[in-house]
Short mmCIF file of C-alpha atoms in Angstrom, two decimals:
data_model
loop_
_atom_site.label_atom_id
_atom_site.label_comp_id
_atom_site.label_asym_id
_atom_site.label_seq_id
_atom_site.Cartn_x
_atom_site.Cartn_y
_atom_site.Cartn_z
CA UNK C 1 90.32 139.97 111.19
CA UNK C 2 88.56 138.10 108.38
CA UNK C 3 90.24 135.00 106.94
CA UNK C 4 88.98 133.58 103.64
CA UNK C 5 89.37 129.82 103.74
CA UNK C 6 89.70 129.30 99.99
CA UNK C 7 92.38 131.99 99.65
CA UNK C 8 94.17 130.62 102.70
CA UNK C 9 94.16 127.09 101.25
CA UNK C 10 95.34 128.07 97.77
CA UNK C 11 98.03 130.40 99.10
CA UNK C 12 99.47 127.70 101.37
CA UNK C 13 99.40 125.17 98.54
CA UNK C 14 101.33 127.48 96.18
CA UNK C 15 103.90 128.48 98.81
CA UNK C 16 104.43 124.87 99.93
CA UNK C 17 104.86 123.81 96.31
CA UNK C 18 107.49 126.50 95.72
CA UNK C 19 109.35 125.65 98.93
CA UNK C 20 109.40 121.91 98.18
CA UNK C 21 110.56 122.51 94.62
CA UNK C 22 113.24 124.99 95.71
CA UNK C 23 114.52 122.59 98.38
CA UNK C 24 114.92 119.87 95.78
CA UNK C 25 116.85 122.19 93.48
CA UNK C 26 119.21 123.27 96.24
CA UNK C 27 119.71 119.72 97.52
CA UNK C 28 120.19 118.28 94.04
CA UNK C 29 117.13 116.01 94.29
CA UNK C 30 114.27 115.50 91.87
CA UNK C 31 110.65 114.58 92.39
CA UNK C 32 107.78 113.89 90.05
CA UNK C 33 105.40 116.84 89.67
CA UNK C 34 102.43 114.86 90.99
CA UNK C 35 104.37 113.96 94.14
CA UNK C 36 105.31 117.60 94.71
CA UNK C 37 101.67 118.55 94.25
CA UNK C 38 100.54 115.84 96.69
CA UNK C 39 103.06 116.98 99.30
CA UNK C 40 102.04 120.62 98.87
CA UNK C 41 98.37 119.66 99.16
CA UNK C 42 99.08 117.79 102.40
CA UNK C 43 100.83 120.87 103.81
CA UNK C 44 98.02 123.17 102.71
CA UNK C 45 95.36 120.94 104.28
CA UNK C 46 97.33 120.79 107.52
CA UNK C 47 97.56 124.59 107.57
CA UNK C 48 93.83 124.88 106.73
CA UNK C 49 93.03 122.64 109.71
CA UNK C 50 94.32 125.41 111.96
CA UNK C 51 91.11 127.32 111.12
CA UNK C 52 88.91 124.40 112.18
CA UNK C 53 87.96 123.20 115.68
CA UNK C 54 90.47 120.34 115.69
CA UNK C 55 92.35 118.96 118.72
CA UNK C 56 95.00 121.43 119.85
CA UNK C 57 97.55 118.60 120.08
CA UNK C 58 97.65 118.45 116.27
CA UNK C 59 99.13 121.94 116.22
CA UNK C 60 101.49 121.72 119.16
CA UNK C 61 104.93 123.19 118.36
CA UNK C 62 106.70 119.79 117.98
CA UNK C 63 104.06 118.58 115.50
CA UNK C 64 104.15 121.82 113.53
CA UNK C 65 107.93 121.64 113.44
CA UNK C 66 108.03 118.05 112.19
CA UNK C 67 105.16 118.19 109.68
CA UNK C 68 107.33 119.71 106.89
CA UNK C 69 109.49 116.58 107.09
CA UNK C 70 106.37 114.53 106.38
CA UNK C 71 105.74 116.65 103.29
CA UNK C 72 109.33 115.98 102.17
CA UNK C 73 108.75 112.26 102.62
CA UNK C 74 105.69 112.40 100.37
CA UNK C 75 107.60 114.28 97.68
CA UNK C 76 111.07 112.72 97.70
CA UNK C 77 111.25 109.34 99.43
CA UNK C 78 112.92 106.94 98.94
CA UNK C 79 116.27 108.73 99.23
CA UNK C 80 119.38 108.04 101.30
CA UNK C 81 119.38 109.55 104.84
CA UNK C 82 122.09 112.15 104.02
CA UNK C 83 120.09 113.30 101.01
CA UNK C 84 116.92 113.58 103.11
CA UNK C 85 118.80 115.63 105.71
CA UNK C 86 119.95 118.00 102.96
CA UNK C 87 116.38 118.33 101.75
CA UNK C 88 115.18 119.05 105.29
CA UNK C 89 117.89 121.65 105.84
CA UNK C 90 116.97 123.53 102.67
CA UNK C 91 113.23 123.29 103.32
CA UNK C 92 113.53 124.83 106.79
CA UNK C 93 116.09 127.39 105.56
CA UNK C 94 113.98 128.55 102.62
CA UNK C 95 110.85 128.61 104.82
CA UNK C 96 112.63 130.90 107.26
CA UNK C 97 113.85 133.06 104.39
CA UNK C 98 110.37 133.46 102.91
CA UNK C 99 108.83 134.15 106.32
CA UNK C 100 111.45 136.79 107.11
CA UNK C 101 111.06 138.43 103.72
CA UNK C 102 107.28 138.48 104.11
CA UNK C 103 107.56 140.11 107.54
CA UNK C 104 109.96 142.69 106.12
CA UNK C 105 107.63 143.52 103.23
CA UNK C 106 104.71 143.79 105.64
CA UNK C 107 106.66 146.21 107.85
CA UNK C 108 107.71 148.21 104.79
CA UNK C 109 104.13 148.50 103.60
CA UNK C 110 103.03 149.57 107.08
CA UNK C 111 105.89 152.11 107.23
CA UNK C 112 107.05 150.62 110.49
CA UNK C 113 110.35 149.25 111.75
CA UNK C 114 108.59 146.08 112.94
CA UNK C 115 105.77 143.95 111.64
CA UNK C 116 103.03 142.03 113.36
CA UNK C 117 103.03 138.25 113.07
CA UNK C 118 99.92 138.52 110.88
CA UNK C 119 101.21 139.35 107.42
CA UNK C 120 99.12 140.06 104.32
CA UNK C 121 98.87 137.32 101.70
CA UNK C 122 100.61 139.38 99.04
CA UNK C 123 103.82 139.67 101.09
CA UNK C 124 104.04 135.88 101.44
CA UNK C 125 103.32 135.38 97.75
CA UNK C 126 105.91 137.99 96.75
CA UNK C 127 108.56 136.43 98.98
CA UNK C 128 107.87 132.94 97.62
CA UNK C 129 108.03 134.09 93.99
CA UNK C 130 111.26 135.99 94.69
CA UNK C 131 112.76 132.80 96.12
CA UNK C 132 111.62 130.81 93.07
CA UNK C 133 113.27 133.29 90.70
CA UNK C 134 116.52 133.40 92.68
CA UNK C 135 117.00 129.66 93.23
CA UNK C 136 118.03 128.67 89.66
CA UNK C 137 120.76 131.32 89.62
CA UNK C 138 122.05 130.21 93.02
CA UNK C 139 122.06 126.57 91.95
CA UNK C 140 123.90 127.38 88.71
CA UNK C 141 126.51 129.44 90.53
CA UNK C 142 127.04 126.72 93.13
CA UNK C 143 127.26 124.05 90.45
CA UNK C 144 129.90 125.91 88.51
CA UNK C 145 131.97 126.77 91.55
CA UNK C 146 131.73 123.51 93.51
CA UNK C 147 130.80 120.56 91.34
CA UNK C 148 132.62 121.46 88.13
CA UNK C 149 136.01 122.45 89.46
CA UNK C 150 138.61 119.74 88.82
CA UNK C 151 136.02 116.99 88.44
CA UNK C 152 136.66 113.73 86.59
CA UNK C 153 133.77 112.64 84.40
CA UNK C 154 133.20 109.96 81.72
CA UNK C 155 133.16 111.46 78.22
CA UNK C 156 131.95 109.93 74.94
CA UNK C 157 133.08 111.10 71.51
CA UNK C 158 131.28 109.84 68.41
CA UNK C 159 132.30 110.17 64.76
CA UNK C 160 131.40 108.24 61.62
CA UNK C 161 129.23 105.74 63.49
CA UNK C 162 132.01 104.91 65.95
CA UNK C 163 132.41 106.10 69.52
CA UNK C 164 134.98 105.99 72.27
CA UNK C 165 134.61 106.52 76.01
CA UNK C 166 137.36 108.19 78.01
CA UNK C 167 137.89 110.13 81.23
CA UNK C 168 137.79 113.92 81.13
CA UNK C 169 138.76 116.58 83.63
CA UNK C 170 136.35 119.51 83.86
CA UNK C 171 138.74 122.44 83.69
CA UNK C 172 137.14 125.71 84.80
CA UNK C 173 140.14 127.53 83.34
CA UNK C 174 139.48 126.12 79.87
CA UNK C 175 137.91 128.87 77.78
CA UNK C 176 139.03 127.58 74.37
CA UNK C 177 136.34 127.91 71.70
CA UNK C 178 136.23 127.28 67.99
CA UNK C 179 136.96 130.72 66.46
CA UNK C 180 134.59 129.98 63.57
CA UNK C 181 131.51 128.60 65.34
CA UNK C 182 132.23 129.64 68.97
CA UNK C 183 131.50 126.06 70.07
CA UNK C 184 133.31 124.83 73.21
CA UNK C 185 136.45 122.77 72.63
CA UNK C 186 137.16 119.36 74.13
CA UNK C 187 140.93 118.79 74.19
CA UNK C 188 141.70 115.07 73.82
CA UNK C 189 144.91 113.05 73.73
CA UNK C 190 145.49 111.74 70.22
CA UNK C 191 146.23 108.27 71.54
CA UNK C 192 142.76 108.05 73.12
CA UNK C 193 141.08 108.46 69.71
CA UNK C 194 143.32 106.27 67.55
CA UNK C 195 140.61 103.66 67.19
CA UNK C 196 138.09 105.99 65.55
CA UNK C 197 140.32 108.38 63.57
CA UNK C 198 141.68 107.78 60.04
CA UNK C 199 145.31 106.59 59.91
CA UNK C 200 146.22 109.83 58.12
CA UNK C 201 145.96 111.58 61.49
CA UNK C 202 148.19 109.26 63.48
CA UNK C 203 150.78 109.05 60.70
CA UNK C 204 151.39 112.76 60.16
CA UNK C 205 150.18 114.65 63.22
CA UNK C 206 152.93 115.51 65.70
CA UNK C 207 151.63 118.78 67.11
CA UNK C 208 154.08 121.01 65.27
CA UNK C 209 152.54 123.73 63.10
CA UNK C 210 153.86 122.22 59.87
CA UNK C 211 152.51 118.79 60.86
CA UNK C 212 149.13 120.29 61.72
CA UNK C 213 148.81 121.77 58.23
CA UNK C 214 150.06 118.59 56.53
CA UNK C 215 147.60 116.43 58.47
CA UNK C 216 144.77 118.83 57.60
CA UNK C 217 145.66 118.59 53.89
CA UNK C 218 145.59 114.78 54.06
CA UNK C 219 142.28 114.69 55.89
CA UNK C 220 140.70 117.19 53.51
CA UNK C 221 141.07 114.63 50.71
CA UNK C 222 139.01 112.04 52.61
CA UNK C 223 135.22 111.90 52.02
CA UNK C 224 133.29 113.97 54.55
CA UNK C 225 136.32 115.38 56.35
CA UNK C 226 136.68 118.69 54.55
CA UNK C 227 133.68 120.08 56.45
CA UNK C 228 134.78 118.63 59.78
CA UNK C 229 138.30 120.06 59.92
CA UNK C 230 139.18 122.92 62.24
CA UNK C 231 142.45 124.75 62.96
CA UNK C 232 142.44 126.09 66.50
CA UNK C 233 144.91 128.78 67.64
CA UNK C 234 145.78 128.72 71.33
CA UNK C 235 148.16 130.26 73.85
CA UNK C 236 149.72 128.79 76.99
CA UNK C 237 152.41 129.83 79.41
CA UNK C 238 155.00 127.99 77.37
CA UNK C 239 153.73 128.78 73.89
CA UNK C 240 152.18 132.07 72.83
CA UNK C 241 151.14 131.15 69.29
CA UNK C 242 150.16 127.50 69.05
CA UNK C 243 147.96 125.63 66.60
CA UNK C 244 145.86 122.53 67.27
CA UNK C 245 144.17 120.27 64.77
CA UNK C 246 140.48 119.92 65.50
CA UNK C 247 137.37 118.37 64.05
CA UNK C 248 133.61 118.47 64.43
CA UNK C 249 132.41 115.16 65.93
CA UNK C 250 128.98 113.66 65.48
CA UNK C 251 128.43 114.28 69.19
CA UNK C 252 130.14 114.75 72.53
CA UNK C 253 128.44 113.39 75.65
CA UNK C 254 129.47 113.98 79.27
CA UNK C 255 128.17 111.86 82.14
CA UNK C 256 127.45 114.02 85.20
CA UNK C 257 126.29 111.62 87.90
CA UNK C 258 123.39 109.70 86.37
CA UNK C 259 122.74 112.43 83.84
CA UNK C 260 124.10 112.17 80.32
CA UNK C 261 124.54 115.60 78.71
CA UNK C 262 124.97 115.33 74.94
CA UNK C 263 125.68 118.06 72.42
CA UNK C 264 126.48 118.26 68.72
CA UNK C 265 127.74 121.80 69.11
CA UNK C 266 131.31 120.94 70.09
CA UNK C 267 134.80 120.79 68.63
CA UNK C 268 137.44 118.19 69.49
CA UNK C 269 141.07 119.36 69.54
CA UNK C 270 143.86 116.77 69.29
CA UNK C 271 146.77 116.93 71.70
CA UNK C 272 149.87 114.81 71.06
CA UNK C 273 151.17 115.10 74.63
CA UNK C 274 149.89 113.24 77.69
CA UNK C 275 147.57 115.43 79.75
CA UNK C 276 147.97 113.65 83.07
CA UNK C 277 150.48 111.38 84.73
CA UNK C 278 149.42 107.74 85.18
CA UNK C 279 146.65 108.34 82.58
CA UNK C 280 144.24 109.71 85.21
CA UNK C 281 142.34 111.48 82.41
CA UNK C 282 142.67 111.83 78.65
CA UNK C 283 140.65 114.97 77.96
CA UNK C 284 140.12 118.51 79.20
CA UNK C 285 136.40 119.28 79.29
CA UNK C 286 135.13 122.79 78.66
CA UNK C 287 132.62 123.66 81.47
CA UNK C 288 129.96 124.51 78.88
CA UNK C 289 129.89 120.86 77.77
CA UNK C 290 128.58 119.90 81.23
CA UNK C 291 125.98 122.63 81.67
CA UNK C 292 124.63 122.79 78.10
CA UNK C 293 123.30 120.28 75.61
CA UNK C 294 120.42 117.85 76.01
CA UNK C 295 120.11 115.61 79.06
CA UNK C 296 119.15 111.99 78.74
#
C-alpha cells in the first residue's frame, strides 16, 4: 500500500484542527486560531513521525493515548482543571466518533459488513466535515435546553443616554414579540426603570387598559417618544386579553458569563406587578435576547 507523506500530513492537520475546534465548542472553551493551528500542526507532525524510522517507544499505546492531551494543552491552556477535563472528554469522544464514521463509510464503499483498519483518506475527511457541520447545531440545542432555562443574568436597558442594570430571568416559555416589528420583548417591572423613564409613566400607568392608553397619550406628546411607543397585547392563564405598555429602548444588553450580548432590536414591556418574591429578579428575558445580537 502506497502512502503519500504530504497528503498524510495535510489530512492529519485538517482533521486535528476540526477535532480541536469541535471540542472547544462542545466544552464551551475558546482558543486563538493560531494556537489551534499550532496544536493541530503538532498532532499532524506526531502522526507523520509514524512513517519515519523513529524509536518505537514514541508510538507505544500509552504515549499515543496521551498525546491528544498535549495538543489540548497547546491550544487551550491555561484553563481550570475541570474545564480541561471537559475538553479532553470531548476530544476523545469526537475522535472516536470520526474514526467510527470513517470505518463505516469505508465498509459501505467496499460493500462489506466490516472494514479494515486501513481506511481511505476521503472517508476520514468526510467524517470530520460531517462532525464540523453538526457541532454548531448540537451546541445551540444544548445551550437552549440547558443553559438558558430558568437562568438569572444581568441585564442592561439604555434609553435617552441613561441606562439601568437589573437582574433578569431567562424564561424559555416567553414567546412574546412586538406585533409590529417581531422583535423579542423584555418584560420589566416598572419600579426597576423609574430612574430612566419620564414621570408621565409612573404617574399614570397602573396596568389597566384605560391607564395604558392614557399613559401612551401622555408619552406621545413628549419629544422623541411618539416613535418609541408600543402597545403589546398578551394572554396569560388569568387574563385572556391583556395590554402592556412598551417602548423601543436605545439598546438591551444581556451578560451571559463574560460575554455581553447587545441588541437594538428589542422592545421593553412595563409590568406594574412584582415578578418575583424577595426581588430575586426584575425582568423576564426572551431567549432570543441571549442568543442573538452582537457580542462584546
